[in-house]
Short mmCIF file of C-alpha atoms and ligand atoms in Angstrom, two decimals:
data_model
loop_
_atom_site.label_atom_id
_atom_site.label_comp_id
_atom_site.label_asym_id
_atom_site.label_seq_id
_atom_site.Cartn_x
_atom_site.Cartn_y
_atom_site.Cartn_z
CA VAL A 1 100.33 115.75 114.69
CA GLN A 2 100.94 115.52 118.39
CA GLY A 3 98.30 113.77 120.42
CA VAL A 4 94.87 115.20 120.87
CA ARG A 5 93.97 118.49 119.24
CA ASP A 6 91.38 120.02 121.47
CA GLY A 7 89.39 122.83 119.93
CA GLY A 8 89.33 125.91 122.19
CA GLY A 9 91.28 124.37 125.04
CA ASP A 10 88.63 121.69 125.67
CA PRO A 11 90.53 118.65 127.05
CA ARG A 12 88.12 116.10 125.56
CA PRO A 13 89.28 114.46 122.33
CA ARG A 14 87.45 115.44 119.18
CA ARG A 15 85.27 112.73 117.74
CA VAL A 16 85.22 111.44 114.18
CA LEU A 17 82.44 109.25 112.81
CA VAL A 18 83.18 106.55 110.24
CA PHE A 19 80.65 104.58 108.18
CA PRO A 20 82.00 101.73 106.03
CA LEU A 21 79.98 99.93 103.37
CA PRO A 22 79.21 96.57 105.04
CA PHE A 23 81.40 94.34 102.85
CA GLN A 24 84.77 92.92 103.84
CA GLY A 25 86.82 94.78 101.24
CA HIS A 26 85.25 98.08 102.36
CA ILE A 27 85.11 97.45 106.11
CA ASP A 28 88.82 96.61 106.46
CA PRO A 29 90.31 99.83 105.03
CA MET A 30 87.80 102.01 106.91
CA MET A 31 88.60 100.30 110.21
CA HIS A 32 92.31 100.68 109.52
CA LEU A 33 91.78 104.38 108.86
CA ALA A 34 89.80 104.63 112.10
CA GLY A 35 92.62 102.80 113.91
CA ALA A 36 95.21 105.23 112.54
CA LEU A 37 93.14 108.28 113.53
CA HIS A 38 92.60 106.90 117.02
CA ALA A 39 96.01 105.46 117.82
CA ARG A 40 98.23 108.01 116.09
CA ALA A 41 96.26 111.21 116.52
CA GLY A 42 94.21 110.51 119.62
CA LEU A 43 90.86 111.13 117.98
CA ALA A 44 87.78 109.45 119.47
CA VAL A 45 85.98 107.29 116.90
CA THR A 46 82.35 106.24 116.53
CA VAL A 47 81.70 103.51 114.00
CA LEU A 48 78.32 103.58 112.28
CA HIS A 49 77.27 100.19 111.02
CA THR A 50 74.30 98.33 109.63
CA ARG A 51 72.58 95.15 110.76
CA PHE A 52 73.51 93.64 107.41
CA ASN A 53 77.05 92.23 107.96
CA ALA A 54 77.05 93.94 111.38
CA LEU A 55 80.39 94.48 113.08
CA ASP A 56 81.09 93.11 116.55
CA PRO A 57 81.66 96.03 118.97
CA ALA A 58 83.27 93.65 121.50
CA ARG A 59 86.23 93.27 119.13
CA HIS A 60 86.85 97.03 119.13
CA PRO A 61 86.62 98.26 122.71
CA GLU A 62 88.46 101.43 121.71
CA PHE A 63 85.57 102.61 119.49
CA ARG A 64 81.90 103.44 120.06
CA PHE A 65 79.32 101.83 117.80
CA VAL A 66 75.96 103.09 116.59
CA GLU A 67 73.64 101.02 114.44
CA VAL A 68 72.00 102.71 111.47
CA PRO A 69 68.81 101.15 110.06
CA ASP A 70 69.79 99.83 106.63
CA GLY A 71 66.38 98.80 105.25
CA VAL A 72 67.89 96.09 103.06
CA PRO A 73 65.08 93.64 102.27
CA ALA A 74 65.79 90.08 103.46
CA GLY A 75 65.64 88.76 99.90
CA VAL A 76 68.36 91.16 98.73
CA ALA A 77 70.48 90.55 101.84
CA ALA A 78 70.28 86.80 101.20
CA THR A 79 71.82 87.17 97.72
CA GLY A 80 74.79 89.01 99.27
CA ARG A 81 75.24 90.72 95.90
CA ILE A 82 77.10 93.93 96.52
CA ILE A 83 75.54 96.12 93.82
CA ASP A 84 72.01 95.03 94.76
CA VAL A 85 72.70 95.71 98.44
CA ILE A 86 74.18 99.15 97.71
CA LEU A 87 71.16 100.22 95.67
CA ALA A 88 68.63 98.75 98.12
CA MET A 89 70.33 100.36 101.13
CA ASN A 90 70.51 103.79 99.53
CA ALA A 91 66.89 103.56 98.35
CA ALA A 92 65.64 102.60 101.83
CA MET A 93 67.70 105.33 103.51
CA GLU A 94 66.45 107.94 101.07
CA ALA A 95 62.86 106.77 101.61
CA SER A 96 63.14 107.35 105.38
CA PRO A 97 65.93 109.90 105.86
CA GLU A 98 64.80 110.75 109.38
CA ALA A 99 65.96 107.29 110.58
CA VAL A 100 69.46 107.92 109.25
CA ARG A 101 69.50 111.48 110.57
CA GLY A 102 68.44 110.22 114.01
CA ALA A 103 71.29 107.70 114.12
CA LEU A 104 73.80 110.31 112.92
CA ALA A 105 72.59 112.87 115.44
CA SER A 106 72.98 110.42 118.32
CA ALA A 107 76.45 109.45 117.08
CA MET A 108 77.54 113.09 116.87
CA ILE A 109 77.33 113.33 120.63
CA ALA A 110 78.32 110.09 122.35
CA GLU A 111 76.08 108.84 125.19
CA ASP A 112 78.36 109.80 128.03
CA GLU A 113 78.93 113.29 126.73
CA ASP A 114 76.66 116.23 127.45
CA GLU A 115 75.18 118.74 125.04
CA GLU A 116 78.19 120.96 125.63
CA ALA A 117 80.70 118.37 124.43
CA PRO A 118 82.54 119.22 121.22
CA HIS A 119 80.53 117.91 118.32
CA ALA A 120 81.96 115.33 115.95
CA ALA A 121 84.43 117.00 113.60
CA CYS A 122 83.24 115.10 110.55
CA LEU A 123 81.91 111.86 109.13
CA VAL A 124 84.05 109.63 106.90
CA ILE A 125 81.84 107.56 104.61
CA ASP A 126 82.37 104.93 101.99
CA SER A 127 81.81 106.44 98.55
CA ASN A 128 78.80 104.16 98.02
CA LEU A 129 76.79 105.87 100.77
CA LEU A 130 75.31 108.90 99.01
CA ALA A 131 72.11 108.62 101.09
CA VAL A 132 74.17 108.99 104.27
CA GLN A 133 75.99 112.00 102.86
CA ARG A 134 72.65 113.66 102.11
CA ALA A 135 71.43 113.01 105.66
CA ALA A 136 74.66 114.40 107.13
CA GLU A 137 74.35 117.52 105.01
CA LYS A 138 70.98 118.24 106.58
CA LEU A 139 72.63 118.08 110.02
CA GLY A 140 75.47 120.38 108.99
CA LEU A 141 77.96 117.53 109.46
CA PRO A 142 80.81 117.68 106.91
CA THR A 143 81.55 114.42 105.10
CA MET A 144 84.84 113.10 103.90
CA VAL A 145 84.94 110.12 101.55
CA LEU A 146 87.17 107.07 101.70
CA ARG A 147 87.72 105.43 98.32
CA THR A 148 88.67 101.80 98.96
CA GLY A 149 89.72 101.21 95.33
CA SER A 150 92.65 102.59 93.35
CA ALA A 151 93.09 106.11 91.99
CA ALA A 152 92.92 104.58 88.49
CA CYS A 153 89.55 103.07 89.34
CA LEU A 154 88.14 106.42 90.42
CA ARG A 155 89.40 108.01 87.19
CA CYS A 156 87.58 105.29 85.29
CA PHE A 157 84.37 106.05 87.22
CA LEU A 158 84.66 109.76 86.48
CA ALA A 159 85.14 108.91 82.81
CA TYR A 160 82.10 106.59 82.66
CA PRO A 161 79.81 109.04 80.77
CA MET A 162 82.60 109.65 78.23
CA LEU A 163 83.19 105.89 77.87
CA HIS A 164 79.55 105.53 76.88
CA ASP A 165 79.52 108.54 74.58
CA LYS A 166 82.55 107.19 72.72
CA GLY A 167 81.05 103.70 72.43
CA TYR A 168 83.56 101.77 74.62
CA LEU A 169 80.64 100.78 76.83
CA PRO A 170 78.51 98.71 77.02
CA PHE A 171 81.10 96.06 76.12
CA GLN A 172 81.19 94.49 72.72
CA GLU A 173 82.97 91.15 72.50
CA SER A 174 84.85 92.22 69.34
CA GLN A 175 86.38 95.25 71.10
CA LEU A 176 87.61 93.69 74.34
CA TYR A 177 91.32 94.08 73.57
CA MET A 178 90.99 97.57 72.08
CA PRO A 179 93.02 100.15 74.03
CA VAL A 180 91.23 103.03 75.75
CA PRO A 181 93.71 105.86 75.00
CA GLU A 182 91.95 108.21 77.42
CA LEU A 183 92.80 105.84 80.33
CA PRO A 184 96.16 104.20 79.58
CA PRO A 185 97.09 101.37 80.03
CA LEU A 186 93.48 100.14 80.17
CA ARG A 187 91.80 98.20 77.39
CA VAL A 188 88.05 97.83 77.01
CA ARG A 189 88.11 94.51 78.90
CA ASP A 190 89.84 96.20 81.86
CA LEU A 191 87.04 98.71 82.46
CA PHE A 192 84.81 98.18 85.48
CA GLN A 193 82.49 95.27 84.84
CA THR A 194 80.18 92.80 86.51
CA LYS A 195 78.71 89.62 85.20
CA ILE A 196 75.78 89.43 87.58
CA SER A 197 74.29 92.93 87.78
CA SER A 198 72.75 94.75 84.84
CA HIS A 199 74.65 97.44 83.02
CA GLU A 200 72.07 100.03 84.11
CA MET A 201 72.56 99.12 87.76
CA VAL A 202 76.32 99.48 87.43
CA ARG A 203 75.90 102.86 85.75
CA GLU A 204 73.65 104.03 88.55
CA VAL A 205 76.02 102.87 91.29
CA ILE A 206 78.96 104.59 89.59
CA ALA A 207 76.99 107.82 89.04
CA ARG A 208 76.16 107.85 92.75
CA ILE A 209 79.80 107.24 93.71
CA THR A 210 81.01 110.16 91.60
CA GLU A 211 78.29 112.42 93.02
CA THR A 212 79.32 111.47 96.57
CA VAL A 213 82.96 112.17 95.75
CA ARG A 214 82.24 115.52 94.10
CA ASN A 215 80.10 116.64 97.08
CA CYS A 216 82.55 115.75 99.82
CA SER A 217 84.74 118.05 101.91
CA GLY A 218 87.79 115.89 101.28
CA LEU A 219 88.79 112.60 99.68
CA ILE A 220 91.06 109.89 101.07
CA ILE A 221 92.23 107.19 98.66
CA ASN A 222 93.69 103.89 99.81
CA THR A 223 96.75 104.10 97.59
CA PHE A 224 100.14 105.82 97.83
CA GLU A 225 101.84 108.51 95.81
CA ALA A 226 104.67 106.35 94.42
CA LEU A 227 102.26 103.62 93.28
CA GLU A 228 99.94 105.78 91.15
CA PRO A 229 101.72 109.12 90.66
CA ASP A 230 100.17 109.97 87.26
CA GLU A 231 96.69 108.85 88.21
CA LEU A 232 96.75 110.94 91.38
CA GLN A 233 98.03 113.98 89.57
CA LYS A 234 95.29 113.69 86.94
CA LEU A 235 92.61 113.12 89.57
CA ARG A 236 93.67 116.29 91.37
CA GLY A 237 93.13 118.14 88.11
CA GLU A 238 89.83 116.42 87.34
CA LEU A 239 88.27 116.90 90.77
CA ASP A 240 87.96 120.28 92.35
CA LEU A 241 88.17 119.20 96.01
CA PRO A 242 89.54 121.05 99.03
CA LEU A 243 91.67 118.00 99.89
CA LEU A 244 92.66 114.80 98.08
CA LEU A 245 95.01 112.53 99.98
CA ALA A 246 96.68 109.23 99.13
CA ALA A 247 97.04 107.73 102.62
CA GLY A 248 97.51 104.03 101.94
CA PRO A 249 98.19 101.23 102.26
CA LEU A 250 95.90 101.82 105.24
CA HIS A 251 96.45 98.36 106.74
CA LYS A 252 100.09 99.36 107.24
CA LEU A 253 99.18 102.55 109.10
CA SER A 254 97.14 101.10 111.89
CA SER A 255 99.18 99.41 114.56
CA LYS A 256 97.24 96.14 114.75
CA THR A 257 94.98 93.96 112.65
CA THR A 258 91.47 95.34 112.68
CA GLY A 259 89.52 92.42 114.12
CA SER A 260 86.89 93.30 111.54
CA SER A 261 86.96 90.02 109.64
CA LEU A 262 83.40 88.80 109.03
CA LEU A 263 84.64 85.19 109.01
CA ASP A 264 86.87 83.50 111.61
CA GLN A 265 90.47 83.55 110.51
CA ASP A 266 92.22 80.19 110.83
CA TYR A 267 95.58 80.87 112.49
CA SER A 268 96.69 77.23 112.32
CA CYS A 269 98.03 78.04 108.85
CA ILE A 270 100.71 80.27 110.39
CA GLU A 271 102.12 77.29 112.31
CA TRP A 272 102.08 75.30 109.11
CA LEU A 273 103.83 78.11 107.23
CA ASP A 274 106.51 78.09 109.95
CA THR A 275 107.45 74.57 108.77
CA GLN A 276 107.90 75.56 105.11
CA PRO A 277 111.11 76.87 103.46
CA PRO A 278 111.40 80.64 102.81
CA GLY A 279 109.64 81.88 99.67
CA SER A 280 108.36 78.39 98.79
CA VAL A 281 104.59 78.65 99.37
CA LEU A 282 101.96 79.93 96.94
CA TYR A 283 99.06 81.55 98.82
CA VAL A 284 95.78 81.17 96.92
CA SER A 285 92.69 83.23 97.74
CA PHE A 286 89.96 84.86 95.69
CA GLY A 287 88.68 87.32 98.32
CA SER A 288 85.29 87.51 99.98
CA LEU A 289 82.94 87.59 96.98
CA ALA A 290 84.42 86.02 93.83
CA ALA A 291 83.05 82.57 93.00
CA MET A 292 83.68 79.70 90.60
CA ASP A 293 81.74 76.61 89.51
CA SER A 294 82.54 73.09 90.66
CA GLY A 295 84.24 72.21 87.36
CA GLU A 296 86.66 75.13 87.75
CA PHE A 297 87.20 74.23 91.39
CA VAL A 298 88.39 70.75 90.43
CA GLU A 299 90.76 72.20 87.80
CA VAL A 300 92.27 74.58 90.37
CA ALA A 301 92.73 71.69 92.81
CA TRP A 302 94.56 69.48 90.30
CA GLY A 303 96.54 72.39 88.88
CA LEU A 304 97.88 73.15 92.36
CA ALA A 305 98.49 69.49 93.13
CA ASN A 306 100.30 68.84 89.82
CA SER A 307 102.52 71.92 90.14
CA GLY A 308 104.51 70.19 92.87
CA HIS A 309 104.82 73.46 94.81
CA PRO A 310 103.66 74.00 98.41
CA PHE A 311 100.42 75.99 98.64
CA LEU A 312 97.96 77.44 101.13
CA TRP A 313 94.48 77.65 99.57
CA VAL A 314 91.50 79.54 101.00
CA VAL A 315 88.23 77.77 100.14
CA ARG A 316 85.61 79.96 101.81
CA PRO A 317 82.15 78.46 102.35
CA ASN A 318 80.49 80.05 99.29
CA LEU A 319 83.47 79.97 96.92
CA VAL A 320 81.86 77.28 94.76
CA GLN A 321 78.53 78.61 93.63
CA ASP A 322 76.73 75.54 92.24
CA THR A 323 77.03 73.34 95.31
CA ASP A 324 76.41 73.69 99.05
CA ILE A 325 79.66 72.10 100.18
CA ALA A 326 82.69 72.23 97.93
CA GLN A 327 84.19 68.74 97.58
CA LEU A 328 87.88 68.37 96.98
CA PRO A 329 88.41 65.68 94.32
CA ASP A 330 89.19 62.08 95.31
CA GLY A 331 92.90 61.50 95.68
CA PHE A 332 93.70 65.22 96.09
CA GLU A 333 94.54 65.05 99.78
CA ASP A 334 96.96 62.15 99.32
CA ALA A 335 98.55 63.90 96.34
CA VAL A 336 99.36 67.06 98.31
CA LYS A 337 100.07 65.60 101.75
CA GLY A 338 102.62 67.71 103.65
CA ARG A 339 102.84 70.45 101.04
CA GLY A 340 99.26 71.63 100.61
CA MET A 341 96.91 73.18 103.16
CA VAL A 342 93.27 74.12 102.58
CA ILE A 343 91.47 76.44 105.01
CA GLN A 344 88.19 78.36 105.04
CA TRP A 345 89.50 81.86 105.77
CA ALA A 346 93.02 83.13 106.40
CA PRO A 347 94.58 85.91 108.43
CA GLN A 348 95.64 87.20 105.01
CA GLN A 349 97.88 90.06 106.04
CA GLU A 350 99.88 87.81 108.37
CA VAL A 351 100.05 85.12 105.69
CA LEU A 352 101.40 87.51 103.06
CA ALA A 353 103.94 88.85 105.55
CA HIS A 354 105.19 85.32 106.37
CA ARG A 355 108.68 84.56 105.09
CA ALA A 356 107.51 81.19 103.68
CA VAL A 357 105.15 82.85 101.20
CA GLY A 358 106.71 83.50 97.80
CA GLY A 359 103.66 84.12 95.60
CA PHE A 360 99.97 85.00 95.71
CA TRP A 361 97.34 83.70 93.31
CA THR A 362 94.71 86.40 93.74
CA HIS A 363 91.48 87.69 92.22
CA CYS A 364 93.10 91.17 92.42
CA GLY A 365 90.61 92.83 94.74
CA TRP A 366 92.22 96.16 95.59
CA ASN A 367 92.89 95.25 99.23
CA SER A 368 94.50 91.95 98.28
CA THR A 369 96.60 93.71 95.62
CA LEU A 370 97.80 96.36 98.09
CA GLU A 371 98.45 93.75 100.79
CA SER A 372 100.59 91.76 98.36
CA VAL A 373 102.45 94.89 97.20
CA GLY A 374 103.02 95.83 100.84
CA GLU A 375 104.86 92.56 101.49
CA GLY A 376 106.72 92.32 98.19
CA VAL A 377 104.85 89.20 97.07
CA PRO A 378 104.48 88.72 93.28
CA MET A 379 101.09 87.66 91.92
CA ILE A 380 99.23 85.37 89.57
CA CYS A 381 96.12 87.41 88.72
CA ARG A 382 92.75 85.86 88.10
CA PRO A 383 90.43 88.89 88.02
CA ASN A 384 86.74 88.12 88.12
CA ALA A 385 84.69 91.34 88.08
CA VAL A 386 84.29 94.99 89.15
CA ASP A 387 87.69 96.74 89.41
CA GLN A 388 89.73 93.53 89.48
CA MET A 389 90.45 93.58 85.73
CA MET A 390 92.05 97.01 85.92
CA ASN A 391 94.00 96.12 89.07
CA ALA A 392 95.39 93.07 87.26
CA ARG A 393 96.31 95.26 84.29
CA TYR A 394 98.37 97.53 86.54
CA VAL A 395 100.02 94.55 88.28
CA GLU A 396 101.13 93.13 84.95
CA GLU A 397 101.69 96.12 82.71
CA VAL A 398 102.67 99.01 84.99
CA TRP A 399 104.33 97.51 88.05
CA GLY A 400 105.49 94.22 86.48
CA VAL A 401 104.91 92.28 89.68
CA GLY A 402 102.68 89.55 88.29
CA PHE A 403 100.78 88.26 85.29
CA GLU A 404 97.22 87.38 84.40
CA LEU A 405 96.08 83.79 84.07
CA GLU A 406 93.56 84.24 81.26
CA GLY A 407 91.01 81.99 79.58
CA GLU A 408 89.25 78.94 80.93
CA LEU A 409 90.52 77.52 84.20
CA GLU A 410 92.22 74.32 83.17
CA ARG A 411 94.62 72.23 85.30
CA GLY A 412 97.53 72.34 82.81
CA GLU A 413 97.29 76.13 82.55
CA VAL A 414 97.14 76.45 86.34
CA GLU A 415 100.16 74.21 86.76
CA GLY A 416 102.07 76.24 84.15
CA ALA A 417 101.22 79.53 85.84
CA VAL A 418 102.35 78.26 89.26
CA ARG A 419 105.63 77.01 87.79
CA LYS A 420 106.15 80.30 85.96
CA LEU A 421 105.88 82.29 89.18
CA MET A 422 107.38 79.88 91.69
CA GLY A 423 109.65 77.61 89.64
CA GLY A 424 112.85 79.68 89.83
CA GLY A 425 112.79 80.73 86.14
CA ARG A 426 113.85 84.17 84.91
CA GLU A 427 110.39 85.70 84.53
CA GLY A 428 109.23 84.74 88.01
CA ALA A 429 112.54 85.88 89.53
CA GLU A 430 112.23 89.29 87.85
CA MET A 431 108.69 89.74 89.13
CA THR A 432 109.90 88.86 92.62
CA GLU A 433 112.70 91.45 92.32
CA ARG A 434 110.31 94.17 91.16
CA ALA A 435 107.91 93.26 93.97
CA GLU A 436 110.74 93.78 96.45
CA VAL A 437 111.50 97.22 94.95
CA LEU A 438 107.83 98.14 95.30
CA ARG A 439 107.77 96.86 98.89
CA ARG A 440 110.60 99.27 99.71
CA LYS A 441 108.54 102.11 98.26
CA VAL A 442 105.71 101.13 100.58
CA ALA A 443 108.11 101.24 103.53
CA GLU A 444 109.30 104.70 102.42
CA CYS A 445 105.79 106.14 102.18
CA LEU A 446 105.15 104.98 105.75
CA ASP A 447 108.30 106.24 107.43
CA GLY A 448 108.74 109.55 109.32
CA SER A 449 108.34 112.00 106.46
CA GLY A 450 106.83 109.51 104.00
CA SER A 451 103.90 110.59 101.80
CA SER A 452 101.19 108.48 103.46
CA ARG A 453 102.28 109.31 106.99
CA THR A 454 102.27 113.00 106.09
CA ALA A 455 98.84 112.52 104.48
CA ILE A 456 97.39 111.20 107.76
CA ASP A 457 98.83 114.18 109.64
CA MET A 458 97.34 116.58 107.08
CA LEU A 459 94.05 114.71 107.31
CA VAL A 460 93.86 115.10 111.09
CA ASP A 461 94.69 118.80 110.93
CA TYR A 462 92.08 119.28 108.23
CA MET A 463 89.42 117.31 110.14
CA LEU A 464 89.97 119.43 113.21
CA SER A 465 89.66 122.60 111.16
CA LEU A 466 86.21 121.65 109.88
N1 UDP B 501 90.81 88.30 103.48
C1 UDP B 501 91.06 87.65 104.67
N2 UDP B 501 91.16 86.30 104.63
C2 UDP B 501 91.05 85.55 103.50
C3 UDP B 501 90.80 86.24 102.29
C4 UDP B 501 90.70 87.62 102.32
O1 UDP B 501 91.18 88.27 105.73
O2 UDP B 501 91.14 84.33 103.57
C5 UDP B 501 90.71 89.77 103.50
C6 UDP B 501 91.87 90.39 102.75
O3 UDP B 501 92.98 90.55 103.62
C7 UDP B 501 91.28 91.68 102.22
C8 UDP B 501 89.79 91.40 102.13
O4 UDP B 501 89.54 90.19 102.82
O5 UDP B 501 91.54 92.74 103.14
C9 UDP B 501 89.31 91.22 100.70
O6 UDP B 501 89.29 92.44 100.06
P1 UDP B 501 89.62 92.57 98.51
O7 UDP B 501 89.47 94.01 98.14
O8 UDP B 501 90.93 91.96 98.18
O9 UDP B 501 88.54 91.67 97.78
P2 UDP B 501 86.94 91.53 97.89
O10 UDP B 501 86.69 90.53 98.95
O11 UDP B 501 86.38 92.89 98.19
O12 UDP B 501 86.57 91.02 96.53
#
C-alpha cells in the first residue's frame, strides 16, 4: 500500500471510523489498529467513543473524535463489570437507535468536510457492539470487526451452543479436567468463564459476539498466522466471511504507544529497571480488571519477597477488592529494599521490552500474553476469568513459554513458581529459549513480506474497495 488511496482521483484521504469497547484491553488494540491505518496507509481516522471510560482526544491529535451516547446507567458504570456494561450499553443503544445513528452520520463526514467529501469507507467495531453494527447497517455503512482475543477464543465462542448441547457447559466441578476433543488442547476448565456474571448473561454476550462477527464485511483478529495456524485455518472454514485477517500483534504495527491508557503510567520504573542486571527482573501485573482479596495479596507480597528475585509489581488502585487501600504487609518494604518496586500502573509494553525483564507473572489477558510473546518473555500464568484460562493453556501446552500457577495463592507456592521461572534451572531456561524462538516469529510476521504486514496492506485495499 503506498500512501493515500483516493477514490476517483479525489486528493482527500479516505476516512475510516473505529469504535472500541471502552475497556483497556479492547481500547489498546483498536487504537493500535487505527494508528497503523493512519501512519502506514495514510487513512484519516475518526474514533467513536463513549462517556463511560472516555478517551482523551488531546492525546491523539492525529485523529478526530465523536462521542456516542452510551446510555449505561450510573449504577452499572460504577460496578465497572465488563459483561454488565456490554449488555447495558447494547440495550440502551437498541432502545434509542436514532442517537447512535446520529453520531455515526456525523462521524461519516467530518466537520470540516462538505457534503461532497468522500464518505467514510467503513466502520471498524469491537465485536461486542452489535447495536452499533445494526445502526451502521441502516446507514449503509459497512462494518468490519476487530476481535481483541485469540483465534482459539473465537472458535470457542462459535462452539458455545455445541458445548451446551454436549453437556460441557454449564461447568460441573467433577468435569473440570475433562478434555474437550472438539477444541484441543482445551479442557472444560479452560472454556470461557466468569465468576461474577451469571451463566445466562455470558451466553447472551457470546451469542451477540458471534452474530456481530457473522454479519460483518470482514474480520480482523489480533493474532498472527504462525502463532495460531490451525485455529485460523479452522476459523476460515467455520466462518463464511469475505475477509478474515490475522494482523497482530497490533501493538507492534503502530509506530508509537497509543496514549490510550486509562490510568497514568509510571515511567519511573524504567529508570529503576535500568539499574537491574539483564533478564533478572520478574514483572508482575494482573491487567486492568482481575482482582484478589487481601489475604491473597499478602501471600503474593511474601511470595515475591521470599523468592529473593528482583521484581516490579503493579498494584492498581482496585486490585484488592475487599479494601479501599491495599496495604503492603509490615516488614515487606525492608525485606525487598533495592530489589523490589511496587507501582500503580506501568508502561507495560516498554517494561516487557526492557532488557532487565526476564519473566512476567500475568493473568493472561490476551493483550498481556501477546505483549509478552512479542518480547520473548516467558510467563507464570495466573488466569482469573473470561478467556484467560484458555490463553494460559496455550502458553503452557502449545507454545511451552510458561506454566500455570494453580490452586490457592500461598506464599510458598508463589516463591516456588518464581524460582522455577527465574532461578536458572532447566525448565525455566527452556521456556526462555522457546519464548525467544516465538519472539523471532513475531519479528518475521512484521517484516517486509511478513504475514501481519501483508494483512494490513490487504485490509487497506479491501477497505477502500467497500
Ligand atoms: N497495562 C498497562 N499497564 C499495566 C498493566 C496493563 O498499560 O500496569 C495494559 C497492557 O499493556 C494491556 C492492557 O493493559 O495492553 C491489559 O489488557 P489485557 O488483555 O492483558 O487484560 P485485561 O485488562 O483486559 O484483563
